[in-house]
Amino acid sequence: MSQQHSPASEPRTRPATLVLAGCLLLFALGGLAAVLLRWREPQPQRSDTDVPLGVEQAVVIRYGGPRLMARPYRHGASVNLRIADEVEKGGVRVYDVRYVVSLPGEFDLTEYLTSTDGRPIHDLPAFRVRGLTSLTKDIETRIQEIENVGVHIGHWYYESLAGLGVFWVVWLLGLIFVGRPRRPPRSAPPPRQPSIEEQIELLLSDIGRGELAVPERARLEALLLRNWRERLGLTSRRMADSCRDIEGSRELGPVYSKLQAWLHDSLAGVRPREFVEFYNQHRANDAGGVRRSLPES
């Protein structure tokens, strides 16, 4: 049997797919941004003999001649030098020499070394260094070289933090928008109810097209009585009293009598169209307005 998919499930799966695609795209962009932030243009490396002032440097010297020692410290010397360690291997001594350049310029480290027994060391090759007036940009690399640093492990901390931030934003947007019920359409305002005069005109026009049914005739009578009561200011009185006042009115009395003759006195012989013509003629004569007129007591 072929499995049929409900059309109602498609609108739900489509937003979820879009959110997932957006999540992957934002994650990739966040990782790329983090890599670009961490990426640095490689700086040109200076020579090992170019050293910043006031920073201790290290050099290893292998020498098979007399035992070396640092010259006594002199105030104002351009280079301050010391031998941090000394190891003898097969007749050759290996010296761990540490030095600090105090003044800018070019100097020979061998001039600050001498032998312990006073013998000359002319066969020791020159080792020239140049002091710089400012720190180099790769000072961190130089410090790491003289430190006893072990294995470096890449942590990818900032990349992971950026990825988690992007994932959190997409997850929050998914909670807000995925599966959210749509707002129901705003209902149209209710149509305007026709006034009493408009309802009377509609029923009178129906009379011109044929005889009205009993419910429609009763409704027409109720509307006419209501309209006449409001025009004469009789809404607070009982219906029976209002009908007597309408019948005794000089303006509305004839129309009221014609209505009663048509609806309730079959012997009077008043036809529906005859009443409509009489009503329209009376309304045309009364276009200037109807004032209350009660019979004289």
PDB file of C-alpha atoms in Angstrom:
ATOM      1  CA  MET A   1       0.000   0.000   0.000  1.00  0.00           C
ATOM      2  CA  SER A   2       1.231   3.476  -0.799  1.00  0.00           C
ATOM      3  CA  GLN A   3       1.596   5.728   2.196  1.00  0.00           C
ATOM      4  CA  GLN A   4      -0.279   8.986   1.889  1.00  0.00           C
ATOM      5  CA  HIS A   5       1.099  12.106   3.477  1.00  0.00           C
ATOM      6  CA  SER A   6      -1.266  14.504   5.097  1.00  0.00           C
ATOM      7  CA  PRO A   7      -1.170  17.988   3.521  1.00  0.00           C
ATOM      8  CA  ALA A   8      -1.379  19.515   7.008  1.00  0.00           C
ATOM      9  CA  SER A   9       2.058  18.081   7.934  1.00  0.00           C
ATOM     10  CA  GLU A  10       3.862  19.879   5.093  1.00  0.00           C
ATOM     11  CA  PRO A  11       3.574  23.405   6.585  1.00  0.00           C
ATOM     12  CA  ARG A  12       5.051  22.087   9.842  1.00  0.00           C
ATOM     13  CA  THR A  13       8.059  20.295   8.308  1.00  0.00           C
ATOM     14  CA  ARG A  14       8.947  23.182   6.014  1.00  0.00           C
ATOM     15  CA  PRO A  15       9.717  25.727   8.824  1.00  0.00           C
ATOM     16  CA  ALA A  16      11.742  23.076  10.672  1.00  0.00           C
ATOM     17  CA  THR A  17      13.828  22.444   7.542  1.00  0.00           C
ATOM     18  CA  LEU A  18      14.412  26.160   7.058  1.00  0.00           C
ATOM     19  CA  VAL A  19      15.487  26.595  10.688  1.00  0.00           C
ATOM     20  CA  LEU A  20      17.902  23.653  10.425  1.00  0.00           C
ATOM     21  CA  ALA A  21      19.434  25.056   7.244  1.00  0.00           C
ATOM     22  CA  GLY A  22      19.754  28.480   8.846  1.00  0.00           C
ATOM     23  CA  CYS A  23      21.403  26.892  11.906  1.00  0.00           C
ATOM     24  CA  LEU A  24      24.026  25.157   9.781  1.00  0.00           C
ATOM     25  CA  LEU A  25      24.692  28.327   7.774  1.00  0.00           C
ATOM     26  CA  LEU A  26      25.085  30.498  10.885  1.00  0.00           C
ATOM     27  CA  PHE A  27      27.318  27.883  12.519  1.00  0.00           C
ATOM     28  CA  ALA A  28      29.598  27.863   9.483  1.00  0.00           C
ATOM     29  CA  LEU A  29      29.702  31.657   9.359  1.00  0.00           C
ATOM     30  CA  GLY A  30      30.481  31.841  13.085  1.00  0.00           C
ATOM     31  CA  GLY A  31      33.351  29.378  12.744  1.00  0.00           C
ATOM     32  CA  LEU A  32      34.721  31.268   9.755  1.00  0.00           C
ATOM     33  CA  ALA A  33      34.538  34.565  11.656  1.00  0.00           C
ATOM     34  CA  ALA A  34      36.363  33.064  14.640  1.00  0.00           C
ATOM     35  CA  VAL A  35      39.135  31.700  12.403  1.00  0.00           C
ATOM     36  CA  LEU A  36      39.516  35.057  10.702  1.00  0.00           C
ATOM     37  CA  LEU A  37      39.734  36.788  14.070  1.00  0.00           C
ATOM     38  CA  ARG A  38      42.474  34.446  15.239  1.00  0.00           C
ATOM     39  CA  TRP A  39      44.371  34.514  11.966  1.00  0.00           C
ATOM     40  CA  ARG A  40      47.329  36.834  11.935  1.00  0.00           C
ATOM     41  CA  GLU A  41      49.511  37.906   9.108  1.00  0.00           C
ATOM     42  CA  PRO A  42      52.956  36.385   9.645  1.00  0.00           C
ATOM     43  CA  GLN A  43      55.440  38.977  10.785  1.00  0.00           C
ATOM     44  CA  PRO A  44      58.916  38.960   9.299  1.00  0.00           C
ATOM     45  CA  GLN A  45      61.344  37.426  11.816  1.00  0.00           C
ATOM     46  CA  ARG A  46      64.326  39.438  12.876  1.00  0.00           C
ATOM     47  CA  SER A  47      67.795  38.024  13.209  1.00  0.00           C
ATOM     48  CA  ASP A  48      68.662  36.167  16.416  1.00  0.00           C
ATOM     49  CA  THR A  49      71.323  38.776  17.074  1.00  0.00           C
ATOM     50  CA  ASP A  50      68.745  41.609  17.146  1.00  0.00           C
ATOM     51  CA  VAL A  51      67.582  41.745  20.760  1.00  0.00           C
ATOM     52  CA  PRO A  52      65.421  44.227  22.697  1.00  0.00           C
ATOM     53  CA  LEU A  53      66.984  46.291  25.440  1.00  0.00           C
ATOM     54  CA  GLY A  54      66.521  45.131  29.022  1.00  0.00           C
ATOM     55  CA  VAL A  55      65.357  41.603  28.158  1.00  0.00           C
ATOM     56  CA  GLU A  56      67.581  38.673  29.115  1.00  0.00           C
ATOM     57  CA  GLN A  57      68.667  36.516  26.184  1.00  0.00           C
ATOM     58  CA  ALA A  58      70.384  33.128  26.034  1.00  0.00           C
ATOM     59  CA  VAL A  59      73.149  31.692  23.862  1.00  0.00           C
ATOM     60  CA  VAL A  60      74.964  28.328  23.999  1.00  0.00           C
ATOM     61  CA  ILE A  61      78.759  28.422  23.523  1.00  0.00           C
ATOM     62  CA  ARG A  62      80.881  25.290  22.989  1.00  0.00           C
ATOM     63  CA  TYR A  63      84.544  25.922  23.646  1.00  0.00           C
ATOM     64  CA  GLY A  64      87.487  23.556  24.110  1.00  0.00           C
ATOM     65  CA  GLY A  65      89.968  26.113  25.386  1.00  0.00           C
ATOM     66  CA  PRO A  66      90.483  27.399  28.929  1.00  0.00           C
ATOM     67  CA  ARG A  67      87.545  27.489  31.264  1.00  0.00           C
ATOM     68  CA  LEU A  68      85.456  30.600  30.698  1.00  0.00           C
ATOM     69  CA  MET A  69      83.971  33.018  33.206  1.00  0.00           C
ATOM     70  CA  ALA A  70      82.069  36.304  32.971  1.00  0.00           C
ATOM     71  CA  ARG A  71      83.987  39.512  33.453  1.00  0.00           C
ATOM     72  CA  PRO A  72      83.111  41.371  36.683  1.00  0.00           C
ATOM     73  CA  TYR A  73      80.053  43.600  36.430  1.00  0.00           C
ATOM     74  CA  ARG A  74      80.798  47.222  35.689  1.00  0.00           C
ATOM     75  CA  HIS A  75      78.293  50.023  36.183  1.00  0.00           C
ATOM     76  CA  GLY A  76      77.209  51.521  32.866  1.00  0.00           C
ATOM     77  CA  ALA A  77      78.366  48.539  30.807  1.00  0.00           C
ATOM     78  CA  SER A  78      76.623  48.021  27.500  1.00  0.00           C
ATOM     79  CA  VAL A  79      76.121  44.280  28.091  1.00  0.00           C
ATOM     80  CA  ASN A  80      75.594  42.476  31.393  1.00  0.00           C
ATOM     81  CA  LEU A  81      76.576  38.800  31.046  1.00  0.00           C
ATOM     82  CA  ARG A  82      76.506  35.723  33.279  1.00  0.00           C
ATOM     83  CA  ILE A  83      77.101  31.986  32.855  1.00  0.00           C
ATOM     84  CA  ALA A  84      73.974  30.193  34.023  1.00  0.00           C
ATOM     85  CA  ASP A  85      75.248  26.632  33.529  1.00  0.00           C
ATOM     86  CA  GLU A  86      78.344  24.758  32.433  1.00  0.00           C
ATOM     87  CA  VAL A  87      78.674  21.140  31.274  1.00  0.00           C
ATOM     88  CA  GLU A  88      81.823  19.338  30.088  1.00  0.00           C
ATOM     89  CA  LYS A  89      81.429  16.745  27.324  1.00  0.00           C
ATOM     90  CA  GLY A  90      84.468  14.965  25.852  1.00  0.00           C
ATOM     91  CA  GLY A  91      86.956  17.708  26.535  1.00  0.00           C
ATOM     92  CA  VAL A  92      84.600  20.454  25.293  1.00  0.00           C
ATOM     93  CA  ARG A  93      82.721  22.643  27.698  1.00  0.00           C
ATOM     94  CA  VAL A  94      79.159  23.750  26.898  1.00  0.00           C
ATOM     95  CA  TYR A  95      78.210  27.095  28.447  1.00  0.00           C
ATOM     96  CA  ASP A  96      74.670  28.417  28.901  1.00  0.00           C
ATOM     97  CA  VAL A  97      75.354  32.127  28.682  1.00  0.00           C
ATOM     98  CA  ARG A  98      72.665  34.684  29.627  1.00  0.00           C
ATOM     99  CA  TYR A  99      73.073  38.336  28.719  1.00  0.00           C
ATOM    100  CA  VAL A 100      71.146  41.616  28.832  1.00  0.00           C
ATOM    101  CA  VAL A 101      71.882  44.455  26.395  1.00  0.00           C
ATOM    102  CA  SER A 102      71.503  47.812  28.150  1.00  0.00           C
ATOM    103  CA  LEU A 103      72.389  50.296  25.387  1.00  0.00           C
ATOM    104  CA  PRO A 104      71.493  50.403  21.717  1.00  0.00           C
ATOM    105  CA  GLY A 105      74.265  49.431  19.320  1.00  0.00           C
ATOM    106  CA  GLU A 106      76.281  46.420  18.179  1.00  0.00           C
ATOM    107  CA  PHE A 107      78.431  44.475  20.664  1.00  0.00           C
ATOM    108  CA  ASP A 108      80.591  41.309  20.797  1.00  0.00           C
ATOM    109  CA  LEU A 109      79.710  38.963  23.658  1.00  0.00           C
ATOM    110  CA  THR A 110      83.199  37.447  23.717  1.00  0.00           C
ATOM    111  CA  GLU A 111      84.569  40.771  24.962  1.00  0.00           C
ATOM    112  CA  TYR A 112      82.644  40.211  28.189  1.00  0.00           C
ATOM    113  CA  LEU A 113      84.167  36.738  28.771  1.00  0.00           C
ATOM    114  CA  THR A 114      87.569  35.809  30.123  1.00  0.00           C
ATOM    115  CA  SER A 115      89.365  32.663  31.276  1.00  0.00           C
ATOM    116  CA  THR A 116      89.560  31.590  34.863  1.00  0.00           C
ATOM    117  CA  ASP A 117      93.363  31.184  34.731  1.00  0.00           C
ATOM    118  CA  GLY A 118      94.033  34.427  32.850  1.00  0.00           C
ATOM    119  CA  ARG A 119      95.029  32.780  29.549  1.00  0.00           C
ATOM    120  CA  PRO A 120      93.918  34.576  26.373  1.00  0.00           C
ATOM    121  CA  ILE A 121      90.847  33.306  24.470  1.00  0.00           C
ATOM    122  CA  HIS A 122      91.605  34.742  21.048  1.00  0.00           C
ATOM    123  CA  ASP A 123      90.504  31.502  19.364  1.00  0.00           C
ATOM    124  CA  LEU A 124      86.914  31.977  20.611  1.00  0.00           C
ATOM    125  CA  PRO A 125      84.769  33.088  17.598  1.00  0.00           C
ATOM    126  CA  ALA A 126      83.094  36.474  17.888  1.00  0.00           C
ATOM    127  CA  PHE A 127      79.368  36.561  18.637  1.00  0.00           C
ATOM    128  CA  ARG A 128      77.922  39.950  17.795  1.00  0.00           C
ATOM    129  CA  VAL A 129      74.527  41.170  18.983  1.00  0.00           C
ATOM    130  CA  ARG A 130      72.666  44.395  18.275  1.00  0.00           C
ATOM    131  CA  GLY A 131      70.541  46.115  20.861  1.00  0.00           C
ATOM    132  CA  LEU A 132      67.206  47.572  19.697  1.00  0.00           C
ATOM    133  CA  THR A 133      65.649  50.747  21.079  1.00  0.00           C
ATOM    134  CA  SER A 134      62.184  49.145  21.353  1.00  0.00           C
ATOM    135  CA  LEU A 135      60.700  45.720  21.981  1.00  0.00           C
ATOM    136  CA  THR A 136      60.106  43.553  18.959  1.00  0.00           C
ATOM    137  CA  LYS A 137      56.641  42.284  18.058  1.00  0.00           C
ATOM    138  CA  ASP A 138      57.745  38.662  18.440  1.00  0.00           C
ATOM    139  CA  ILE A 139      58.835  39.141  22.065  1.00  0.00           C
ATOM    140  CA  GLU A 140      56.337  36.486  23.121  1.00  0.00           C
ATOM    141  CA  THR A 141      58.067  34.000  20.829  1.00  0.00           C
ATOM    142  CA  ARG A 142      61.457  34.900  22.285  1.00  0.00           C
ATOM    143  CA  ILE A 143      60.207  34.470  25.843  1.00  0.00           C
ATOM    144  CA  GLN A 144      58.780  31.047  24.959  1.00  0.00           C
ATOM    145  CA  GLU A 145      62.141  30.023  23.509  1.00  0.00           C
ATOM    146  CA  ILE A 146      64.004  30.654  26.758  1.00  0.00           C
ATOM    147  CA  GLU A 147      61.281  29.163  28.937  1.00  0.00           C
ATOM    148  CA  ASN A 148      61.025  25.470  29.665  1.00  0.00           C
ATOM    149  CA  VAL A 149      57.806  24.973  27.717  1.00  0.00           C
ATOM    150  CA  GLY A 150      56.392  21.561  27.030  1.00  0.00           C
ATOM    151  CA  VAL A 151      53.825  20.443  24.481  1.00  0.00           C
ATOM    152  CA  HIS A 152      51.397  23.031  23.062  1.00  0.00           C
ATOM    153  CA  ILE A 153      47.820  21.788  22.602  1.00  0.00           C
ATOM    154  CA  GLY A 154      45.371  23.729  20.415  1.00  0.00           C
ATOM    155  CA  HIS A 155      42.237  24.483  22.401  1.00  0.00           C
ATOM    156  CA  TRP A 156      39.980  26.147  19.790  1.00  0.00           C
ATOM    157  CA  TYR A 157      38.284  27.968  22.667  1.00  0.00           C
ATOM    158  CA  TYR A 158      37.086  31.039  20.778  1.00  0.00           C
ATOM    159  CA  GLU A 159      35.885  28.999  17.804  1.00  0.00           C
ATOM    160  CA  SER A 160      33.875  26.711  20.085  1.00  0.00           C
ATOM    161  CA  LEU A 161      32.450  29.690  21.967  1.00  0.00           C
ATOM    162  CA  ALA A 162      31.359  31.387  18.728  1.00  0.00           C
ATOM    163  CA  GLY A 163      29.751  28.167  17.464  1.00  0.00           C
ATOM    164  CA  LEU A 164      27.874  27.634  20.722  1.00  0.00           C
ATOM    165  CA  GLY A 165      26.663  31.238  20.634  1.00  0.00           C
ATOM    166  CA  VAL A 166      25.314  30.836  17.110  1.00  0.00           C
ATOM    167  CA  PHE A 167      23.653  27.543  18.031  1.00  0.00           C
ATOM    168  CA  TRP A 168      22.019  29.137  21.073  1.00  0.00           C
ATOM    169  CA  VAL A 169      20.581  32.010  18.980  1.00  0.00           C
ATOM    170  CA  VAL A 170      19.171  29.616  16.372  1.00  0.00           C
ATOM    171  CA  TRP A 171      17.756  27.356  19.095  1.00  0.00           C
ATOM    172  CA  LEU A 172      16.008  30.351  20.691  1.00  0.00           C
ATOM    173  CA  LEU A 173      14.562  31.457  17.353  1.00  0.00           C
ATOM    174  CA  GLY A 174      13.336  27.913  16.755  1.00  0.00           C
ATOM    175  CA  LEU A 175      11.538  27.885  20.106  1.00  0.00           C
ATOM    176  CA  ILE A 176       9.861  31.185  19.268  1.00  0.00           C
ATOM    177  CA  PHE A 177       8.813  30.643  15.661  1.00  0.00           C
ATOM    178  CA  VAL A 178       8.715  26.894  14.860  1.00  0.00           C
ATOM    179  CA  GLY A 179       5.264  25.430  15.489  1.00  0.00           C
ATOM    180  CA  ARG A 180       3.843  28.791  16.411  1.00  0.00           C
ATOM    181  CA  PRO A 181       0.108  28.915  15.661  1.00  0.00           C
ATOM    182  CA  ARG A 182      -0.882  31.394  13.059  1.00  0.00           C
ATOM    183  CA  ARG A 183      -2.852  34.402  14.096  1.00  0.00           C
ATOM    184  CA  PRO A 184      -6.510  33.972  13.152  1.00  0.00           C
ATOM    185  CA  PRO A 185      -7.688  36.362  10.450  1.00  0.00           C
ATOM    186  CA  ARG A 186      -9.407  39.431  11.694  1.00  0.00           C
ATOM    187  CA  SER A 187     -13.152  39.050  11.441  1.00  0.00           C
ATOM    188  CA  ALA A 188     -15.004  41.510   9.286  1.00  0.00           C
ATOM    189  CA  PRO A 189     -17.144  44.068  11.096  1.00  0.00           C
ATOM    190  CA  PRO A 190     -20.816  43.155  11.275  1.00  0.00           C
ATOM    191  CA  PRO A 191     -22.928  44.664   8.522  1.00  0.00           C
ATOM    192  CA  ARG A 192     -24.865  47.785   9.351  1.00  0.00           C
ATOM    193  CA  GLN A 193     -28.416  47.123  10.389  1.00  0.00           C
ATOM    194  CA  PRO A 194     -30.962  48.954   8.236  1.00  0.00           C
ATOM    195  CA  SER A 195     -32.973  51.675   9.896  1.00  0.00           C
ATOM    196  CA  ILE A 196     -36.707  51.459  10.531  1.00  0.00           C
ATOM    197  CA  GLU A 197     -37.430  53.655   7.481  1.00  0.00           C
ATOM    198  CA  GLU A 198     -35.240  51.439   5.268  1.00  0.00           C
ATOM    199  CA  GLN A 199     -36.989  48.275   6.488  1.00  0.00           C
ATOM    200  CA  ILE A 200     -40.404  49.859   5.799  1.00  0.00           C
ATOM    201  CA  GLU A 201     -39.310  50.884   2.293  1.00  0.00           C
ATOM    202  CA  LEU A 202     -38.112  47.357   1.582  1.00  0.00           C
ATOM    203  CA  LEU A 203     -41.419  45.809   2.617  1.00  0.00           C
ATOM    204  CA  LEU A 204     -43.404  48.386   0.644  1.00  0.00           C
ATOM    205  CA  SER A 205     -41.328  47.603  -2.438  1.00  0.00           C
ATOM    206  CA  ASP A 206     -42.132  43.906  -1.936  1.00  0.00           C
ATOM    207  CA  ILE A 207     -45.838  44.794  -1.998  1.00  0.00           C
ATOM    208  CA  GLY A 208     -45.370  46.247  -5.475  1.00  0.00           C
ATOM    209  CA  ARG A 209     -44.110  42.843  -6.650  1.00  0.00           C
ATOM    210  CA  GLY A 210     -46.925  40.818  -5.075  1.00  0.00           C
ATOM    211  CA  GLU A 211     -48.992  40.092  -1.980  1.00  0.00           C
ATOM    212  CA  LEU A 212     -47.105  39.899   1.322  1.00  0.00           C
ATOM    213  CA  ALA A 213     -47.264  36.836   3.525  1.00  0.00           C
ATOM    214  CA  VAL A 214     -48.875  37.046   6.955  1.00  0.00           C
ATOM    215  CA  PRO A 215     -45.563  37.314   8.902  1.00  0.00           C
ATOM    216  CA  GLU A 216     -44.317  40.081   6.601  1.00  0.00           C
ATOM    217  CA  ARG A 217     -47.592  42.027   6.971  1.00  0.00           C
ATOM    218  CA  ALA A 218     -47.353  41.719  10.758  1.00  0.00           C
ATOM    219  CA  ARG A 219     -43.749  42.941  10.642  1.00  0.00           C
ATOM    220  CA  LEU A 220     -44.728  45.905   8.444  1.00  0.00           C
ATOM    221  CA  GLU A 221     -47.473  46.894  10.877  1.00  0.00           C
ATOM    222  CA  ALA A 222     -45.086  46.639  13.862  1.00  0.00           C
ATOM    223  CA  LEU A 223     -42.472  48.786  12.091  1.00  0.00           C
ATOM    224  CA  LEU A 224     -45.028  51.442  11.107  1.00  0.00           C
ATOM    225  CA  LEU A 225     -46.415  51.644  14.636  1.00  0.00           C
ATOM    226  CA  ARG A 226     -42.940  51.891  16.104  1.00  0.00           C
ATOM    227  CA  ASN A 227     -41.987  54.646  13.676  1.00  0.00           C
ATOM    228  CA  TRP A 228     -45.147  56.620  14.339  1.00  0.00           C
ATOM    229  CA  ARG A 229     -44.801  56.292  18.117  1.00  0.00           C
ATOM    230  CA  GLU A 230     -41.252  57.674  17.949  1.00  0.00           C
ATOM    231  CA  ARG A 231     -42.342  60.566  15.724  1.00  0.00           C
ATOM    232  CA  LEU A 232     -45.169  61.509  18.087  1.00  0.00           C
ATOM    233  CA  GLY A 233     -43.130  60.909  21.277  1.00  0.00           C
ATOM    234  CA  LEU A 234     -45.365  58.081  22.521  1.00  0.00           C
ATOM    235  CA  THR A 235     -42.720  55.455  23.276  1.00  0.00           C
ATOM    236  CA  SER A 236     -43.268  55.676  27.045  1.00  0.00           C
ATOM    237  CA  ARG A 237     -47.011  55.028  26.807  1.00  0.00           C
ATOM    238  CA  ARG A 238     -48.830  51.712  26.484  1.00  0.00           C
ATOM    239  CA  MET A 239     -49.394  50.351  23.007  1.00  0.00           C
ATOM    240  CA  ALA A 240     -53.177  50.613  23.226  1.00  0.00           C
ATOM    241  CA  ASP A 241     -52.987  54.269  24.278  1.00  0.00           C
ATOM    242  CA  SER A 242     -50.422  54.969  21.605  1.00  0.00           C
ATOM    243  CA  CYS A 243     -52.664  53.471  18.899  1.00  0.00           C
ATOM    244  CA  ARG A 244     -55.589  55.680  19.988  1.00  0.00           C
ATOM    245  CA  ASP A 245     -53.347  58.770  19.919  1.00  0.00           C
ATOM    246  CA  ILE A 246     -52.002  57.860  16.456  1.00  0.00           C
ATOM    247  CA  GLU A 247     -55.524  57.312  15.160  1.00  0.00           C
ATOM    248  CA  GLY A 248     -56.628  60.689  16.526  1.00  0.00           C
ATOM    249  CA  SER A 249     -53.608  62.499  15.036  1.00  0.00           C
ATOM    250  CA  ARG A 250     -54.422  64.810  12.107  1.00  0.00           C
ATOM    251  CA  GLU A 251     -51.158  63.967  10.319  1.00  0.00           C
ATOM    252  CA  LEU A 252     -50.947  60.170  10.876  1.00  0.00           C
ATOM    253  CA  GLY A 253     -54.563  59.303  11.564  1.00  0.00           C
ATOM    254  CA  PRO A 254     -55.606  58.763   7.909  1.00  0.00           C
ATOM    255  CA  VAL A 255     -52.620  56.543   7.186  1.00  0.00           C
ATOM    256  CA  TYR A 256     -53.232  54.537  10.354  1.00  0.00           C
ATOM    257  CA  SER A 257     -56.898  54.031   9.433  1.00  0.00           C
ATOM    258  CA  LYS A 258     -55.944  52.944   5.907  1.00  0.00           C
ATOM    259  CA  LEU A 259     -53.448  50.431   7.356  1.00  0.00           C
ATOM    260  CA  GLN A 260     -56.026  48.950   9.734  1.00  0.00           C
ATOM    261  CA  ALA A 261     -58.594  48.720   6.954  1.00  0.00           C
ATOM    262  CA  TRP A 262     -56.138  46.843   4.720  1.00  0.00           C
ATOM    263  CA  LEU A 263     -54.883  44.430   7.357  1.00  0.00           C
ATOM    264  CA  HIS A 264     -57.882  43.844   9.642  1.00  0.00           C
ATOM    265  CA  ASP A 265     -61.065  44.758   7.724  1.00  0.00           C
ATOM    266  CA  SER A 266     -61.566  42.669   4.623  1.00  0.00           C
ATOM    267  CA  LEU A 267     -64.929  44.320   3.974  1.00  0.00           C
ATOM    268  CA  ALA A 268     -63.297  47.701   3.533  1.00  0.00           C
ATOM    269  CA  GLY A 269     -61.864  46.537   0.189  1.00  0.00           C
ATOM    270  CA  VAL A 270     -58.464  48.224   0.584  1.00  0.00           C
ATOM    271  CA  ARG A 271     -55.893  46.576  -1.651  1.00  0.00           C
ATOM    272  CA  PRO A 272     -52.170  46.395  -0.822  1.00  0.00           C
ATOM    273  CA  ARG A 273     -51.116  48.652  -3.707  1.00  0.00           C
ATOM    274  CA  GLU A 274     -53.840  51.127  -2.791  1.00  0.00           C
ATOM    275  CA  PHE A 275     -52.324  51.396   0.692  1.00  0.00           C
ATOM    276  CA  VAL A 276     -48.825  51.862  -0.736  1.00  0.00           C
ATOM    277  CA  GLU A 277     -50.001  54.687  -3.011  1.00  0.00           C
ATOM    278  CA  PHE A 278     -51.868  56.352  -0.144  1.00  0.00           C
ATOM    279  CA  TYR A 279     -48.835  56.024   2.135  1.00  0.00           C
ATOM    280  CA  ASN A 280     -46.456  57.510  -0.447  1.00  0.00           C
ATOM    281  CA  GLN A 281     -48.850  60.377  -1.193  1.00  0.00           C
ATOM    282  CA  HIS A 282     -49.239  61.157   2.494  1.00  0.00           C
ATOM    283  CA  ARG A 283     -45.468  61.019   3.018  1.00  0.00           C
ATOM    284  CA  ALA A 284     -44.921  63.441   0.136  1.00  0.00           C
ATOM    285  CA  ASN A 285     -47.401  65.881   1.643  1.00  0.00           C
ATOM    286  CA  ASP A 286     -45.751  65.475   5.035  1.00  0.00           C
ATOM    287  CA  ALA A 287     -42.193  66.046   3.775  1.00  0.00           C
ATOM    288  CA  GLY A 288     -41.840  69.135   5.944  1.00  0.00           C
ATOM    289  CA  GLY A 289     -42.023  67.041   9.126  1.00  0.00           C
ATOM    290  CA  VAL A 290     -44.746  65.756  11.429  1.00  0.00           C
ATOM    291  CA  ARG A 291     -45.482  67.363  14.735  1.00  0.00           C
ATOM    292  CA  ARG A 292     -47.372  65.763  17.511  1.00  0.00           C
ATOM    293  CA  SER A 293     -51.124  66.389  17.207  1.00  0.00           C
ATOM    294  CA  LEU A 294     -53.385  64.843  19.759  1.00  0.00           C
ATOM    295  CA  PRO A 295     -57.212  64.969  19.679  1.00  0.00           C
ATOM    296  CA  GLU A 296     -58.852  67.603  21.764  1.00  0.00           C
ATOM    297  CA  SER A 297     -60.351  66.217  24.912  1.00  0.00           C
TER     298      SER A 297
END
